mmCIF file of C-alpha atoms and ligand atoms in Angstrom:
data_model
loop_
_atom_site.group_PDB
_atom_site.id
_atom_site.type_symbol
_atom_site.label_atom_id
_atom_site.label_comp_id
_atom_site.label_asym_id
_atom_site.label_seq_id
_atom_site.Cartn_x
_atom_site.Cartn_y
_atom_site.Cartn_z
ATOM 1 C CA MET A 1 32.919 24.423 -1.921
ATOM 2 C CA PRO A 2 29.153 24.260 -1.197
ATOM 3 C CA ASP A 3 27.834 21.035 0.276
ATOM 4 C CA THR A 4 25.925 19.732 -2.737
ATOM 5 C CA THR A 5 24.272 16.881 -0.812
ATOM 6 C CA ALA A 6 22.744 19.379 1.608
ATOM 7 C CA GLN A 7 21.624 21.527 -1.321
ATOM 8 C CA ILE A 8 19.759 18.772 -3.119
ATOM 9 C CA ALA A 9 18.402 17.111 0.021
ATOM 10 C CA PRO A 10 15.061 19.028 0.130
ATOM 11 C CA THR A 11 14.443 18.127 -3.523
ATOM 12 C CA LEU A 12 15.206 14.463 -2.968
ATOM 13 C CA GLN A 13 12.968 14.441 0.092
ATOM 14 C CA GLN A 14 9.955 15.184 -2.109
ATOM 15 C CA PHE A 15 10.573 11.934 -3.964
ATOM 16 C CA SER A 16 11.169 9.878 -0.833
ATOM 17 C CA LEU A 17 8.694 7.159 0.146
ATOM 18 C CA LEU A 18 10.255 6.630 3.577
ATOM 19 C CA GLY A 19 7.627 5.518 6.073
ATOM 20 C CA LYS A 20 5.079 4.780 3.313
ATOM 21 C CA THR A 21 3.442 1.444 2.593
ATOM 22 C CA ALA A 22 2.558 0.329 -0.922
ATOM 23 C CA LEU A 23 0.608 -2.533 -2.460
ATOM 24 C CA ILE A 24 1.419 -3.303 -6.078
ATOM 25 C CA THR A 25 -0.776 -5.895 -7.762
ATOM 26 C CA GLY A 26 0.904 -8.247 -10.217
ATOM 27 C CA SER A 27 4.356 -7.431 -8.896
ATOM 28 C CA ALA A 28 6.083 -10.817 -9.190
ATOM 29 C CA ARG A 29 7.414 -9.970 -12.643
ATOM 30 C CA GLY A 30 7.822 -7.259 -15.259
ATOM 31 C CA ILE A 31 6.615 -3.718 -14.642
ATOM 32 C CA GLY A 32 5.095 -4.510 -11.232
ATOM 33 C CA ARG A 33 8.353 -5.994 -9.950
ATOM 34 C CA ALA A 34 10.301 -2.950 -11.207
ATOM 35 C CA MET A 35 7.859 -0.687 -9.354
ATOM 36 C CA ALA A 36 8.132 -2.755 -6.171
ATOM 37 C CA LEU A 37 11.936 -2.453 -6.223
ATOM 38 C CA ALA A 38 11.893 1.262 -7.147
ATOM 39 C CA PHE A 39 9.454 2.012 -4.315
ATOM 40 C CA ALA A 40 11.545 -0.003 -1.854
ATOM 41 C CA ARG A 41 14.723 1.821 -2.920
ATOM 42 C CA ALA A 42 12.845 5.083 -2.273
ATOM 43 C CA GLY A 43 12.095 3.857 1.269
ATOM 44 C CA ALA A 44 8.663 2.222 1.040
ATOM 45 C CA ASP A 45 7.555 -1.046 2.607
ATOM 46 C CA VAL A 46 5.909 -3.090 -0.121
ATOM 47 C CA VAL A 47 3.190 -5.711 -0.443
ATOM 48 C CA VAL A 48 3.983 -7.972 -3.391
ATOM 49 C CA ASN A 49 1.057 -9.724 -5.058
ATOM 50 C CA SER A 50 0.527 -12.203 -7.857
ATOM 51 C CA ARG A 51 -1.283 -15.487 -8.437
ATOM 52 C CA SER A 52 1.954 -17.315 -7.664
ATOM 53 C CA GLU A 53 3.138 -17.804 -4.093
ATOM 54 C CA ALA A 54 6.723 -18.506 -5.176
ATOM 55 C CA GLY A 55 6.871 -15.488 -7.510
ATOM 56 C CA SER A 56 5.553 -13.103 -4.847
ATOM 57 C CA GLN A 57 7.927 -14.510 -2.214
ATOM 58 C CA ARG A 58 10.922 -14.084 -4.540
ATOM 59 C CA VAL A 59 10.287 -10.360 -5.018
ATOM 60 C CA ALA A 60 9.486 -9.916 -1.307
ATOM 61 C CA GLU A 61 12.956 -11.347 -0.560
ATOM 62 C CA GLU A 62 14.522 -8.841 -2.979
ATOM 63 C CA ILE A 63 12.760 -6.030 -1.105
ATOM 64 C CA ARG A 64 13.913 -7.286 2.289
ATOM 65 C CA ALA A 65 17.455 -7.396 0.901
ATOM 66 C CA LEU A 66 17.071 -3.638 0.285
ATOM 67 C CA GLY A 67 16.319 -3.193 4.001
ATOM 68 C CA ARG A 68 12.561 -2.629 3.713
ATOM 69 C CA ARG A 69 9.619 -4.625 5.037
ATOM 70 C CA ALA A 70 7.750 -6.796 2.555
ATOM 71 C CA LEU A 71 4.646 -8.980 2.563
ATOM 72 C CA ALA A 72 3.940 -11.523 -0.167
ATOM 73 C CA TYR A 73 0.369 -12.435 -1.135
ATOM 74 C CA GLU A 74 -0.798 -15.021 -3.580
ATOM 75 C CA ALA A 75 -4.210 -13.627 -4.564
ATOM 76 C CA ASP A 76 -6.120 -13.405 -7.821
ATOM 77 C CA VAL A 77 -7.200 -9.754 -7.886
ATOM 78 C CA SER A 78 -10.035 -10.513 -10.301
ATOM 79 C CA ASP A 79 -11.676 -12.244 -7.309
ATOM 80 C CA ALA A 80 -13.302 -9.689 -4.976
ATOM 81 C CA ALA A 81 -13.245 -11.972 -1.930
ATOM 82 C CA ALA A 82 -9.532 -12.720 -2.388
ATOM 83 C CA VAL A 83 -8.813 -8.974 -2.620
ATOM 84 C CA ASP A 84 -10.843 -8.149 0.496
ATOM 85 C CA GLY A 85 -8.994 -10.918 2.351
ATOM 86 C CA MET A 86 -5.562 -9.690 1.232
ATOM 87 C CA ILE A 87 -6.184 -6.013 1.979
ATOM 88 C CA GLY A 88 -7.830 -6.821 5.305
ATOM 89 C CA GLU A 89 -4.710 -8.735 6.338
ATOM 90 C CA VAL A 90 -2.363 -5.982 5.121
ATOM 91 C CA LEU A 91 -4.245 -3.323 7.109
ATOM 92 C CA LYS A 92 -4.206 -5.575 10.173
ATOM 93 C CA GLU A 93 -0.465 -6.119 9.804
ATOM 94 C CA TRP A 94 0.653 -2.573 8.868
ATOM 95 C CA GLN A 95 -2.377 -0.463 10.014
ATOM 96 C CA THR A 96 -2.001 1.816 6.995
ATOM 97 C CA LEU A 97 -1.752 1.603 3.237
ATOM 98 C CA ASP A 98 -0.521 4.767 1.513
ATOM 99 C CA ILE A 99 -0.089 3.661 -2.094
ATOM 100 C CA LEU A 100 -2.028 1.242 -4.302
ATOM 101 C CA VAL A 101 -0.844 0.397 -7.801
ATOM 102 C CA ASN A 102 -3.387 -1.500 -9.868
ATOM 103 C CA ASN A 103 -0.855 -3.103 -12.179
ATOM 104 C CA ALA A 104 -1.961 -6.723 -12.649
ATOM 105 C CA GLY A 105 -2.981 -7.343 -16.224
ATOM 106 C CA ILE A 106 -3.261 -9.994 -18.910
ATOM 107 C CA THR A 107 -3.797 -10.265 -22.664
ATOM 108 C CA ARG A 108 -5.920 -12.839 -24.517
ATOM 109 C CA ASP A 109 -5.621 -11.505 -28.052
ATOM 110 C CA GLY A 110 -7.797 -12.384 -31.026
ATOM 111 C CA LEU A 111 -9.882 -10.767 -33.730
ATOM 112 C CA LEU A 112 -13.390 -9.871 -32.588
ATOM 113 C CA LEU A 113 -15.186 -12.278 -34.933
ATOM 114 C CA ARG A 114 -13.350 -15.188 -33.355
ATOM 115 C CA MET A 115 -13.328 -13.879 -29.783
ATOM 116 C CA LYS A 116 -14.960 -16.209 -27.265
ATOM 117 C CA ASP A 117 -17.102 -14.795 -24.436
ATOM 118 C CA GLU A 118 -14.609 -16.129 -21.892
ATOM 119 C CA GLN A 119 -11.678 -14.447 -23.690
ATOM 120 C CA TRP A 120 -13.500 -11.106 -23.367
ATOM 121 C CA HIS A 121 -14.629 -11.580 -19.757
ATOM 122 C CA GLU A 122 -11.290 -12.925 -18.522
ATOM 123 C CA VAL A 123 -9.467 -9.799 -19.703
ATOM 124 C CA LEU A 124 -12.101 -7.421 -18.348
ATOM 125 C CA ARG A 125 -12.042 -9.267 -14.995
ATOM 126 C CA GLY A 126 -8.257 -9.376 -14.798
ATOM 127 C CA ASN A 127 -7.563 -5.805 -15.939
ATOM 128 C CA LEU A 128 -10.602 -3.730 -14.922
ATOM 129 C CA ASN A 129 -12.689 -5.536 -12.278
ATOM 130 C CA SER A 130 -9.419 -6.103 -10.392
ATOM 131 C CA ALA A 131 -8.810 -2.337 -10.110
ATOM 132 C CA PHE A 132 -12.387 -1.831 -8.909
ATOM 133 C CA HIS A 133 -11.955 -4.525 -6.232
ATOM 134 C CA CYS A 134 -8.630 -3.196 -4.938
ATOM 135 C CA THR A 135 -9.614 0.475 -5.026
ATOM 136 C CA ARG A 136 -12.868 -0.216 -3.194
ATOM 137 C CA ALA A 137 -11.007 -2.237 -0.579
ATOM 138 C CA VAL A 138 -8.393 0.469 0.171
ATOM 139 C CA SER A 139 -10.366 3.679 -0.302
ATOM 140 C CA ARG A 140 -12.072 3.713 3.103
ATOM 141 C CA ALA A 141 -8.724 3.475 4.909
ATOM 142 C CA MET A 142 -7.157 6.090 2.617
ATOM 143 C CA MET A 143 -10.086 8.506 3.066
ATOM 144 C CA LYS A 144 -9.888 8.075 6.833
ATOM 145 C CA GLN A 145 -6.163 8.790 6.919
ATOM 146 C CA ARG A 146 -6.737 11.703 4.481
ATOM 147 C CA HIS A 147 -3.851 10.623 2.350
ATOM 148 C CA GLY A 148 -3.389 8.163 -0.452
ATOM 149 C CA ARG A 149 -2.042 7.541 -3.906
ATOM 150 C CA ILE A 150 -3.764 5.253 -6.385
ATOM 151 C CA ILE A 151 -2.059 4.526 -9.698
ATOM 152 C CA ASN A 152 -3.776 2.513 -12.414
ATOM 153 C CA VAL A 153 -1.646 0.900 -15.106
ATOM 154 C CA SER A 154 -3.503 1.416 -18.375
ATOM 155 C CA SER A 155 -1.876 1.199 -21.823
ATOM 156 C CA VAL A 156 -1.450 3.221 -25.006
ATOM 157 C CA VAL A 157 -3.764 0.548 -26.458
ATOM 158 C CA GLY A 158 -6.530 1.989 -24.258
ATOM 159 C CA ILE A 159 -5.971 5.346 -25.973
ATOM 160 C CA MET A 160 -5.267 4.315 -29.579
ATOM 161 C CA GLY A 161 -6.908 0.875 -29.861
ATOM 162 C CA ASN A 162 -5.181 -2.083 -31.497
ATOM 163 C CA ALA A 163 -6.500 -4.654 -33.935
ATOM 164 C CA GLY A 164 -6.785 -8.041 -32.242
ATOM 165 C CA GLN A 165 -7.037 -6.516 -28.765
ATOM 166 C CA ALA A 166 -10.673 -5.349 -28.455
ATOM 167 C CA ASN A 167 -10.923 -6.914 -24.987
ATOM 168 C CA TYR A 168 -7.589 -5.476 -23.798
ATOM 169 C CA ALA A 169 -8.254 -2.020 -25.318
ATOM 170 C CA ALA A 170 -11.699 -1.873 -23.699
ATOM 171 C CA SER A 171 -10.272 -2.843 -20.304
ATOM 172 C CA LYS A 172 -7.456 -0.279 -20.524
ATOM 173 C CA ALA A 173 -9.761 2.522 -21.780
ATOM 174 C CA GLY A 174 -12.133 1.563 -18.959
ATOM 175 C CA LEU A 175 -9.294 2.053 -16.481
ATOM 176 C CA ILE A 176 -8.835 5.629 -17.712
ATOM 177 C CA GLY A 177 -12.520 6.459 -17.112
ATOM 178 C CA PHE A 178 -12.322 4.710 -13.741
ATOM 179 C CA THR A 179 -9.220 6.777 -12.856
ATOM 180 C CA LYS A 180 -11.010 10.062 -13.570
ATOM 181 C CA ALA A 181 -14.186 9.107 -11.689
ATOM 182 C CA MET A 182 -12.158 7.985 -8.656
ATOM 183 C CA ALA A 183 -9.996 11.113 -8.814
ATOM 184 C CA LYS A 184 -13.151 13.221 -8.509
ATOM 185 C CA GLU A 185 -14.582 11.089 -5.690
ATOM 186 C CA LEU A 186 -11.421 11.058 -3.603
ATOM 187 C CA ALA A 187 -9.734 14.425 -4.279
ATOM 188 C CA SER A 188 -11.252 16.249 -1.300
ATOM 189 C CA ARG A 189 -9.959 13.486 1.011
ATOM 190 C CA GLY A 190 -6.316 13.955 0.022
ATOM 191 C CA VAL A 191 -6.227 10.878 -2.220
ATOM 192 C CA THR A 192 -4.918 11.301 -5.767
ATOM 193 C CA VAL A 193 -5.777 8.849 -8.536
ATOM 194 C CA ASN A 194 -3.778 8.787 -11.761
ATOM 195 C CA ALA A 195 -3.074 6.406 -14.608
ATOM 196 C CA ILE A 196 0.072 5.463 -16.467
ATOM 197 C CA ALA A 197 -0.219 4.351 -20.086
ATOM 198 C CA PRO A 198 2.921 2.456 -21.066
ATOM 199 C CA GLY A 199 3.811 1.881 -24.699
ATOM 200 C CA PHE A 200 5.694 -1.312 -25.579
ATOM 201 C CA ILE A 201 7.778 -2.439 -22.621
ATOM 202 C CA LYS A 202 10.179 -5.409 -22.491
ATOM 203 C CA THR A 203 8.463 -7.966 -20.235
ATOM 204 C CA ASP A 204 7.027 -11.484 -20.474
ATOM 205 C CA MET A 205 3.875 -9.881 -21.923
ATOM 206 C CA THR A 206 5.711 -8.597 -25.019
ATOM 207 C CA ASP A 207 8.234 -11.452 -25.166
ATOM 208 C CA ALA A 208 5.778 -13.463 -27.256
ATOM 209 C CA LEU A 209 6.236 -10.978 -30.126
ATOM 210 C CA GLY A 210 8.629 -12.257 -32.758
ATOM 211 C CA PRO A 211 11.758 -10.289 -33.784
ATOM 212 C CA GLU A 212 10.013 -8.951 -36.905
ATOM 213 C CA ALA A 213 7.045 -7.598 -34.914
ATOM 214 C CA LYS A 214 9.498 -6.009 -32.462
ATOM 215 C CA ASP A 215 11.409 -4.338 -35.317
ATOM 216 C CA THR A 216 8.167 -2.993 -36.807
ATOM 217 C CA LEU A 217 7.128 -1.643 -33.411
ATOM 218 C CA THR A 218 10.523 -0.084 -32.767
ATOM 219 C CA GLY A 219 10.198 1.689 -36.118
ATOM 220 C CA GLN A 220 7.072 3.434 -34.756
ATOM 221 C CA ILE A 221 8.824 4.686 -31.619
ATOM 222 C CA PRO A 222 10.614 8.044 -31.996
ATOM 223 C CA MET A 223 13.083 7.027 -29.263
ATOM 224 C CA ALA A 224 13.810 3.898 -31.352
ATOM 225 C CA ARG A 225 13.709 1.338 -28.532
ATOM 226 C CA LEU A 226 11.178 -0.651 -26.549
ATOM 227 C CA GLY A 227 10.765 0.604 -22.983
ATOM 228 C CA GLU A 228 12.314 -1.014 -19.919
ATOM 229 C CA PRO A 229 10.110 -1.847 -16.890
ATOM 230 C CA GLU A 230 12.171 0.741 -14.963
ATOM 231 C CA ASP A 231 11.041 3.490 -17.399
ATOM 232 C CA VAL A 232 7.479 2.900 -16.193
ATOM 233 C CA ALA A 233 8.481 2.362 -12.553
ATOM 234 C CA ASP A 234 10.097 5.811 -12.377
ATOM 235 C CA ALA A 235 6.883 7.495 -13.578
ATOM 236 C CA ALA A 236 4.980 5.562 -10.897
ATOM 237 C CA LEU A 237 7.526 6.623 -8.278
ATOM 238 C CA PHE A 238 6.895 10.265 -9.176
ATOM 239 C CA LEU A 239 3.096 9.847 -8.976
ATOM 240 C CA ALA A 240 3.409 8.023 -5.644
ATOM 241 C CA SER A 241 5.628 10.708 -4.140
ATOM 242 C CA ASP A 242 4.861 14.037 -2.525
ATOM 243 C CA ALA A 243 6.226 15.747 -5.640
ATOM 244 C CA ALA A 244 2.968 14.814 -7.434
ATOM 245 C CA ARG A 245 0.697 16.080 -4.635
ATOM 246 C CA TYR A 246 -1.335 18.426 -6.908
ATOM 247 C CA ILE A 247 -1.773 16.004 -9.813
ATOM 248 C CA THR A 248 -4.924 13.909 -10.019
ATOM 249 C CA GLY A 249 -7.114 12.368 -12.718
ATOM 250 C CA GLN A 250 -4.262 12.377 -15.241
ATOM 251 C CA VAL A 251 -2.851 9.831 -17.644
ATOM 252 C CA ILE A 252 0.931 9.859 -18.019
ATOM 253 C CA VAL A 253 2.010 8.190 -21.240
ATOM 254 C CA VAL A 254 5.378 6.404 -21.032
ATOM 255 C CA ASP A 255 6.018 5.284 -24.607
ATOM 256 C CA GLY A 256 9.193 6.834 -26.027
ATOM 257 C CA GLY A 257 7.035 9.283 -27.992
ATOM 258 C CA MET A 258 5.011 6.655 -29.878
ATOM 259 C CA THR A 259 1.559 8.234 -29.429
ATOM 260 C CA MET A 260 2.320 11.954 -29.526
HETATM 261 P P1 NAP B 301 3.730 -9.455 -17.070
HETATM 262 O O1 NAP B 301 5.203 -9.460 -17.248
HETATM 263 O O2 NAP B 301 2.904 -10.472 -17.762
HETATM 264 O O3 NAP B 301 3.419 -9.469 -15.499
HETATM 265 C C1 NAP B 301 2.099 -9.428 -15.055
HETATM 266 C C2 NAP B 301 2.077 -9.619 -13.556
HETATM 267 O O4 NAP B 301 0.721 -9.591 -13.120
HETATM 268 C C3 NAP B 301 2.648 -10.939 -13.121
HETATM 269 O O5 NAP B 301 3.307 -10.797 -11.883
HETATM 270 C C4 NAP B 301 1.405 -11.820 -12.966
HETATM 271 O O6 NAP B 301 1.728 -12.873 -12.092
HETATM 272 C C5 NAP B 301 0.420 -10.794 -12.376
HETATM 273 N N1 NAP B 301 -1.009 -11.056 -12.571
HETATM 274 C C6 NAP B 301 -1.686 -11.209 -13.731
HETATM 275 N N2 NAP B 301 -2.985 -11.387 -13.484
HETATM 276 C C7 NAP B 301 -3.147 -11.342 -12.136
HETATM 277 C C8 NAP B 301 -4.258 -11.474 -11.268
HETATM 278 N N3 NAP B 301 -5.492 -11.668 -11.749
HETATM 279 N N4 NAP B 301 -4.061 -11.362 -9.945
HETATM 280 C C9 NAP B 301 -2.818 -11.150 -9.439
HETATM 281 N N5 NAP B 301 -1.730 -11.022 -10.213
HETATM 282 C C10 NAP B 301 -1.889 -11.125 -11.543
HETATM 283 O O7 NAP B 301 3.104 -8.054 -17.533
HETATM 284 P P2 NAP B 301 3.752 -6.598 -17.624
HETATM 285 O O8 NAP B 301 4.180 -6.399 -19.013
HETATM 286 O O9 NAP B 301 4.693 -6.358 -16.507
HETATM 287 O O10 NAP B 301 2.437 -5.727 -17.431
HETATM 288 C C11 NAP B 301 2.085 -5.091 -16.218
HETATM 289 C C12 NAP B 301 0.928 -4.148 -16.503
HETATM 290 O O11 NAP B 301 1.334 -3.194 -17.486
HETATM 291 C C13 NAP B 301 -0.313 -4.838 -17.084
HETATM 292 O O12 NAP B 301 -1.467 -4.244 -16.581
HETATM 293 C C14 NAP B 301 -0.189 -4.578 -18.570
HETATM 294 O O13 NAP B 301 -1.425 -4.615 -19.218
HETATM 295 C C15 NAP B 301 0.411 -3.188 -18.553
HETATM 296 N N6 NAP B 301 1.093 -2.831 -19.793
HETATM 297 C C16 NAP B 301 2.169 -3.559 -20.232
HETATM 298 C C17 NAP B 301 2.785 -3.176 -21.417
HETATM 299 C C18 NAP B 301 3.969 -3.914 -21.959
HETATM 300 O O14 NAP B 301 4.393 -3.597 -23.083
HETATM 301 N N7 NAP B 301 4.564 -4.863 -21.260
HETATM 302 C C19 NAP B 301 2.313 -2.072 -22.128
HETATM 303 C C20 NAP B 301 1.228 -1.363 -21.641
HETATM 304 C C21 NAP B 301 0.627 -1.752 -20.467
HETATM 305 P P3 NAP B 301 0.991 -14.292 -12.124
HETATM 306 O O15 NAP B 301 0.798 -14.656 -13.562
HETATM 307 O O16 NAP B 301 1.892 -15.190 -11.357
HETATM 308 O O17 NAP B 301 -0.296 -14.035 -11.417
#
C-alpha cells in the first residue's frame, strides 16, 4: 500500500501558513473570525482586530487554543493614526507581517435621496479608507521582506450595485480599483494583492434581513443557500498561501454562482 500521507504532503505544504503572520481587520466576528481561525489552523500566527477589546480578545483566545500565537487589538481602522499605532506595535512584537486582510466593513443602507452626508462618509471611511490606511502601513515592511499577501474583502455589490446601498457599492467597487492599482505597484516586490467578492454570507451583517428577504435572495443563488463565513475564509486561505503565488490583481467571487 502506498503511503498516502507522504504522497499528498507536498500538495498540502503549498497551502500551509506555518511560520507566517497575518493581520485580519474586523476579525472579532463573522467572515473575519472565520478567516482568523482558518489561517491559524493552517499554521499562521494571527493579529485579531476590531473596535471591541472583548471581541478581539475572545477570538485571540480561540487562536491560542489552536496552538498559535495571537495578538488582539482594539483599533478603529478608519482612523489612520490608530492603524499606524497598531501595525507599528505588531511589527515591533513579531518583526514581520506576511499577510494583511482588509476585511473590516459596515453597511448604513438607505436610498440616495434620503442619504445623509455622514451615512455616505462613514461607509467610505470604514470600508475603503481603512484598506488604504492598513495597506500603506504594511507595504513598506512587505516590500523590504520581498514577500507579502494583501487580500481586500469587496462584495458582489461592488460589481453589480444594489438599490439602497450606493455608499456600500461605491466603497466595495473602490476596493476593486484599489486592489488592481496596489497589485501593479507591489508585484515586482513579491507582494500579491487580490480581492474577494462574497455574495450573501450568514453573519451579523445579513442577520438583519427578514426571512422573506432571505428566501428571495436564496432564490437568486444557483447553489440555493446563503454562504457560510468558512466558504469565504477558504478562498482567502488559498490567496494567502504559496499556492496562489502567481495570482495578483484578481477578484475571486464567492457567491454560490449568483453573479455568473
Ligand atoms: P460583521 O459580521 O458585521 O463583522 C464585521 C467585523 O468588522 C466585526 O468584527 C466588527 O467589529 C469589525 N469592524 C467593523 N468596522 C470596523 C472598524 N472601523 N475597525 C475595526 N473593526 C471594524 O460583517 P461580515 O459579514 O463578517 O463582513 C466582513 C466583510 O465582508 C465586510 O467588509 C463586508 O462588507 C464583507 N461582505 C460581507 C457579506 C455578507 O453577506 N456578510 C457579503 C459581501 C461582503 P466591531 O463592530 O466590534 O468593530
